[in-house]
Amino acid sequence: MKKLIVLSVAVLIVLSGCFSTPAREVTNICNLLDEKVSWYRAAKDSEKKWKVPMHLQLAIIHQESRFASKAKPPRNKIFGVIPGSRPTSSFGYTQAKKATWDWYQLKTGNMTAKRDNFADAVDFVGWYANQSSLRSKISKTNAYQQYLAYHEGHGGYNNKSYEKKAWLIEIAKKVETKSNTYKAQLSQCRDQLDSNRIWTLF
């Protein structure tokens, strides 16, 4: 019985290491953005600034963190049970590594940007997709290729490192599907979201 309790606690610690705040499995993006009006405002600003579709940016964030602000990669497990160190410095909505985030801050001048702030996170995704367009000649509307570059980095993408990762190809396909789903949903609710956005200014 005592061993079972210890094992249960260890499992809970491992799971809590993935998402320090509740993750959201969003099936309808309209419902989330209606609840989080400031998120819609930030996503729309990023879309306008970087010319990257909102639905694509949100699909990448969904894949990376399920919209959990404190998300971190699961810890490595010692003896298959005991939580160890984390494999990377990935953190926040975008799961950006510290070095990549530092690069974003330097290039944009947004030195106070934080990985657990949604407005900063969505701006980062728009900026990175714009970089993928410039460095890897990827269309800003191509969610599949954009995600591959997002995951592998521009050097890895340009060297086609993803071709040896069947699991990553499948994830990129899921991001593309999610992006298309969000696009269809947003086409039905953007007018209402814009109306909500205006009213929050008063």
Tab-separated table of C-alpha atoms in Angstrom:
chain	number	residue	atom	x	y	z
A	1	MET	CA	0.000	0.000	0.000
A	2	LYS	CA	2.831	2.358	0.935
A	3	LYS	CA	4.587	1.673	-2.389
A	4	LEU	CA	1.367	2.458	-4.271
A	5	ILE	CA	1.025	5.834	-2.515
A	6	VAL	CA	4.648	6.747	-3.285
A	7	LEU	CA	4.181	5.769	-6.929
A	8	SER	CA	0.973	7.809	-7.178
A	9	VAL	CA	2.683	10.887	-5.737
A	10	ALA	CA	5.583	10.484	-8.167
A	11	VAL	CA	3.204	10.288	-11.119
A	12	LEU	CA	1.405	13.433	-9.971
A	13	ILE	CA	4.728	15.268	-9.689
A	14	VAL	CA	5.661	14.245	-13.214
A	15	LEU	CA	2.320	15.363	-14.605
A	16	SER	CA	2.429	18.679	-12.764
A	17	GLY	CA	5.823	19.269	-14.345
A	18	CYS	CA	4.205	19.438	-17.780
A	19	PHE	CA	1.618	22.100	-17.022
A	20	SER	CA	1.852	24.287	-13.933
A	21	THR	CA	-1.388	25.967	-14.988
A	22	PRO	CA	-4.392	24.141	-16.443
A	23	ALA	CA	-4.022	23.132	-20.083
A	24	ARG	CA	-6.959	23.690	-22.425
A	25	GLU	CA	-8.039	21.190	-25.048
A	26	VAL	CA	-9.760	23.753	-27.260
A	27	THR	CA	-12.232	22.291	-29.731
A	28	ASN	CA	-13.801	25.641	-30.620
A	29	ILE	CA	-11.412	28.587	-30.653
A	30	CYS	CA	-14.322	31.050	-30.701
A	31	ASN	CA	-15.352	30.020	-27.195
A	32	LEU	CA	-11.848	30.564	-25.823
A	33	LEU	CA	-11.384	33.960	-27.473
A	34	ASP	CA	-14.852	35.063	-26.402
A	35	GLU	CA	-13.801	34.281	-22.836
A	36	LYS	CA	-10.335	35.804	-23.256
A	37	VAL	CA	-11.022	39.038	-25.121
A	38	SER	CA	-7.494	40.313	-24.463
A	39	TRP	CA	-6.149	37.188	-26.165
A	40	TYR	CA	-8.172	37.932	-29.275
A	41	ARG	CA	-6.890	41.497	-29.279
A	42	ALA	CA	-3.286	40.273	-28.985
A	43	ALA	CA	-3.720	37.620	-31.693
A	44	LYS	CA	-5.280	40.130	-34.057
A	45	ASP	CA	-2.485	42.637	-33.426
A	46	SER	CA	0.126	39.957	-34.165
A	47	GLU	CA	-1.718	38.927	-37.330
A	48	LYS	CA	-1.728	42.527	-38.555
A	49	LYS	CA	1.895	43.150	-37.583
A	50	TRP	CA	3.466	40.000	-39.068
A	51	LYS	CA	0.893	39.155	-41.767
A	52	VAL	CA	0.574	35.643	-40.353
A	53	PRO	CA	-2.992	34.262	-40.043
A	54	MET	CA	-4.354	34.174	-36.526
A	55	HIS	CA	-5.606	30.610	-36.903
A	56	LEU	CA	-2.114	29.393	-37.781
A	57	GLN	CA	-0.546	31.113	-34.787
A	58	LEU	CA	-3.176	29.754	-32.414
A	59	ALA	CA	-2.812	26.223	-33.811
A	60	ILE	CA	0.921	26.288	-33.049
A	61	ILE	CA	0.315	27.538	-29.503
A	62	HIS	CA	-2.300	24.836	-29.005
A	63	GLN	CA	0.146	22.163	-30.101
A	64	GLU	CA	2.971	23.475	-27.965
A	65	SER	CA	1.216	24.127	-24.649
A	66	ARG	CA	-2.566	23.662	-24.973
A	67	PHE	CA	-2.696	27.337	-23.944
A	68	ALA	CA	-1.063	26.697	-20.550
A	69	SER	CA	1.025	29.707	-19.531
A	70	LYS	CA	3.544	27.833	-17.372
A	71	ALA	CA	3.946	24.747	-19.555
A	72	LYS	CA	7.286	22.971	-19.378
A	73	PRO	CA	8.548	19.772	-21.009
A	74	PRO	CA	8.090	16.644	-18.856
A	75	ARG	CA	11.012	15.817	-16.618
A	76	ASN	CA	13.287	12.921	-17.464
A	77	LYS	CA	12.521	9.963	-15.221
A	78	ILE	CA	15.123	8.203	-13.102
A	79	PHE	CA	14.454	4.447	-12.908
A	80	GLY	CA	11.318	5.161	-14.904
A	81	VAL	CA	9.569	6.826	-11.935
A	82	ILE	CA	11.570	9.483	-10.058
A	83	PRO	CA	11.414	12.965	-11.671
A	84	GLY	CA	14.791	14.192	-12.888
A	85	SER	CA	15.926	17.224	-14.868
A	86	ARG	CA	13.999	18.691	-17.800
A	87	PRO	CA	15.425	17.961	-21.269
A	88	THR	CA	15.301	21.582	-22.513
A	89	SER	CA	14.702	25.170	-21.351
A	90	SER	CA	11.360	25.288	-23.208
A	91	PHE	CA	8.708	27.203	-21.292
A	92	GLY	CA	5.370	28.959	-21.582
A	93	TYR	CA	2.659	29.185	-24.208
A	94	THR	CA	5.067	28.788	-27.121
A	95	GLN	CA	7.524	26.322	-25.542
A	96	ALA	CA	10.294	28.568	-26.870
A	97	LYS	CA	13.758	27.776	-25.574
A	98	LYS	CA	15.531	30.538	-23.670
A	99	ALA	CA	18.103	31.116	-26.437
A	100	THR	CA	15.377	31.480	-29.065
A	101	TRP	CA	13.403	33.828	-26.838
A	102	ASP	CA	16.522	35.915	-26.236
A	103	TRP	CA	16.956	36.139	-30.031
A	104	TYR	CA	13.349	37.318	-30.387
A	105	GLN	CA	13.839	39.979	-27.702
A	106	LEU	CA	17.031	41.212	-29.320
A	107	LYS	CA	15.619	41.416	-32.842
A	108	THR	CA	12.295	43.000	-31.880
A	109	GLY	CA	13.533	45.220	-29.073
A	110	ASN	CA	10.839	43.760	-26.818
A	111	MET	CA	13.246	43.145	-23.959
A	112	THR	CA	10.520	42.884	-21.309
A	113	ALA	CA	8.647	40.120	-23.173
A	114	LYS	CA	7.816	37.064	-21.078
A	115	ARG	CA	7.136	33.535	-22.240
A	116	ASP	CA	4.145	33.163	-19.903
A	117	ASN	CA	2.458	36.331	-21.192
A	118	PHE	CA	-0.025	35.532	-23.972
A	119	ALA	CA	0.394	38.804	-25.874
A	120	ASP	CA	4.162	38.332	-25.976
A	121	ALA	CA	3.779	34.657	-26.870
A	122	VAL	CA	1.502	35.194	-29.840
A	123	ASP	CA	3.722	38.020	-31.072
A	124	PHE	CA	6.658	35.610	-30.860
A	125	VAL	CA	4.850	33.020	-32.994
A	126	GLY	CA	3.984	35.655	-35.602
A	127	TRP	CA	7.570	36.908	-35.607
A	128	TYR	CA	8.990	33.400	-35.911
A	129	ALA	CA	6.659	32.544	-38.808
A	130	ASN	CA	7.792	35.737	-40.503
A	131	GLN	CA	11.400	34.649	-39.993
A	132	SER	CA	10.527	31.266	-41.528
A	133	SER	CA	9.177	33.093	-44.548
A	134	LEU	CA	12.388	35.096	-44.886
A	135	ARG	CA	14.932	32.399	-44.018
A	136	SER	CA	13.263	29.276	-45.381
A	137	LYS	CA	10.899	30.668	-48.034
A	138	ILE	CA	7.830	29.185	-46.344
A	139	SER	CA	4.431	30.679	-47.064
A	140	LYS	CA	2.941	32.409	-44.041
A	141	THR	CA	-0.290	30.497	-44.646
A	142	ASN	CA	1.305	27.021	-44.775
A	143	ALA	CA	0.715	25.655	-41.267
A	144	TYR	CA	2.331	22.298	-42.041
A	145	GLN	CA	5.674	23.702	-43.209
A	146	GLN	CA	5.615	26.520	-40.674
A	147	TYR	CA	5.339	24.043	-37.817
A	148	LEU	CA	8.200	21.938	-39.134
A	149	ALA	CA	10.422	25.047	-39.199
A	150	TYR	CA	9.135	26.090	-35.776
A	151	HIS	CA	10.100	22.744	-34.296
A	152	GLU	CA	13.364	22.114	-36.130
A	153	GLY	CA	14.674	25.657	-36.400
A	154	HIS	CA	15.492	27.244	-39.740
A	155	GLY	CA	18.819	25.472	-40.118
A	156	GLY	CA	17.272	22.090	-39.418
A	157	TYR	CA	14.325	22.763	-41.684
A	158	ASN	CA	16.553	23.921	-44.548
A	159	ASN	CA	18.581	20.722	-44.143
A	160	LYS	CA	15.329	18.704	-44.123
A	161	SER	CA	16.024	17.172	-40.716
A	162	TYR	CA	12.304	16.463	-40.372
A	163	GLU	CA	12.425	13.834	-43.116
A	164	LYS	CA	13.911	11.353	-40.630
A	165	LYS	CA	11.229	12.062	-38.010
A	166	ALA	CA	7.982	10.348	-38.927
A	167	TRP	CA	6.476	11.320	-35.561
A	168	LEU	CA	7.130	15.006	-36.275
A	169	ILE	CA	5.534	14.753	-39.717
A	170	GLU	CA	2.384	13.419	-38.055
A	171	ILE	CA	2.348	16.265	-35.531
A	172	ALA	CA	2.790	18.835	-38.303
A	173	LYS	CA	-0.216	17.312	-40.061
A	174	LYS	CA	-2.235	17.677	-36.855
A	175	VAL	CA	-1.218	21.334	-36.592
A	176	GLU	CA	-2.331	21.869	-40.181
A	177	THR	CA	-5.690	20.235	-39.439
A	178	LYS	CA	-6.116	22.301	-36.271
A	179	SER	CA	-5.224	25.476	-38.184
A	180	ASN	CA	-7.881	24.713	-40.803
A	181	THR	CA	-10.430	23.988	-38.068
A	182	TYR	CA	-9.680	27.259	-36.285
A	183	LYS	CA	-9.855	29.117	-39.598
A	184	ALA	CA	-13.357	27.771	-40.265
A	185	GLN	CA	-14.492	28.554	-36.728
A	186	LEU	CA	-13.092	32.071	-36.773
A	187	SER	CA	-14.900	32.799	-40.041
A	188	GLN	CA	-18.118	32.335	-38.091
A	189	CYS	CA	-17.276	34.446	-35.043
A	190	ARG	CA	-14.755	37.182	-35.885
A	191	ASP	CA	-17.439	39.840	-36.311
A	192	GLN	CA	-18.764	39.055	-32.837
A	193	LEU	CA	-15.257	38.975	-31.370
A	194	ASP	CA	-14.512	42.364	-32.945
A	195	SER	CA	-17.690	43.702	-31.386
A	196	ASN	CA	-16.637	42.371	-27.969
A	197	ARG	CA	-13.213	43.930	-28.453
A	198	ILE	CA	-14.718	47.371	-29.108
A	199	TRP	CA	-16.955	47.242	-26.041
A	200	THR	CA	-14.035	46.358	-23.765
A	201	LEU	CA	-12.416	49.678	-24.690
A	202	PHE	CA	-15.176	51.604	-22.870
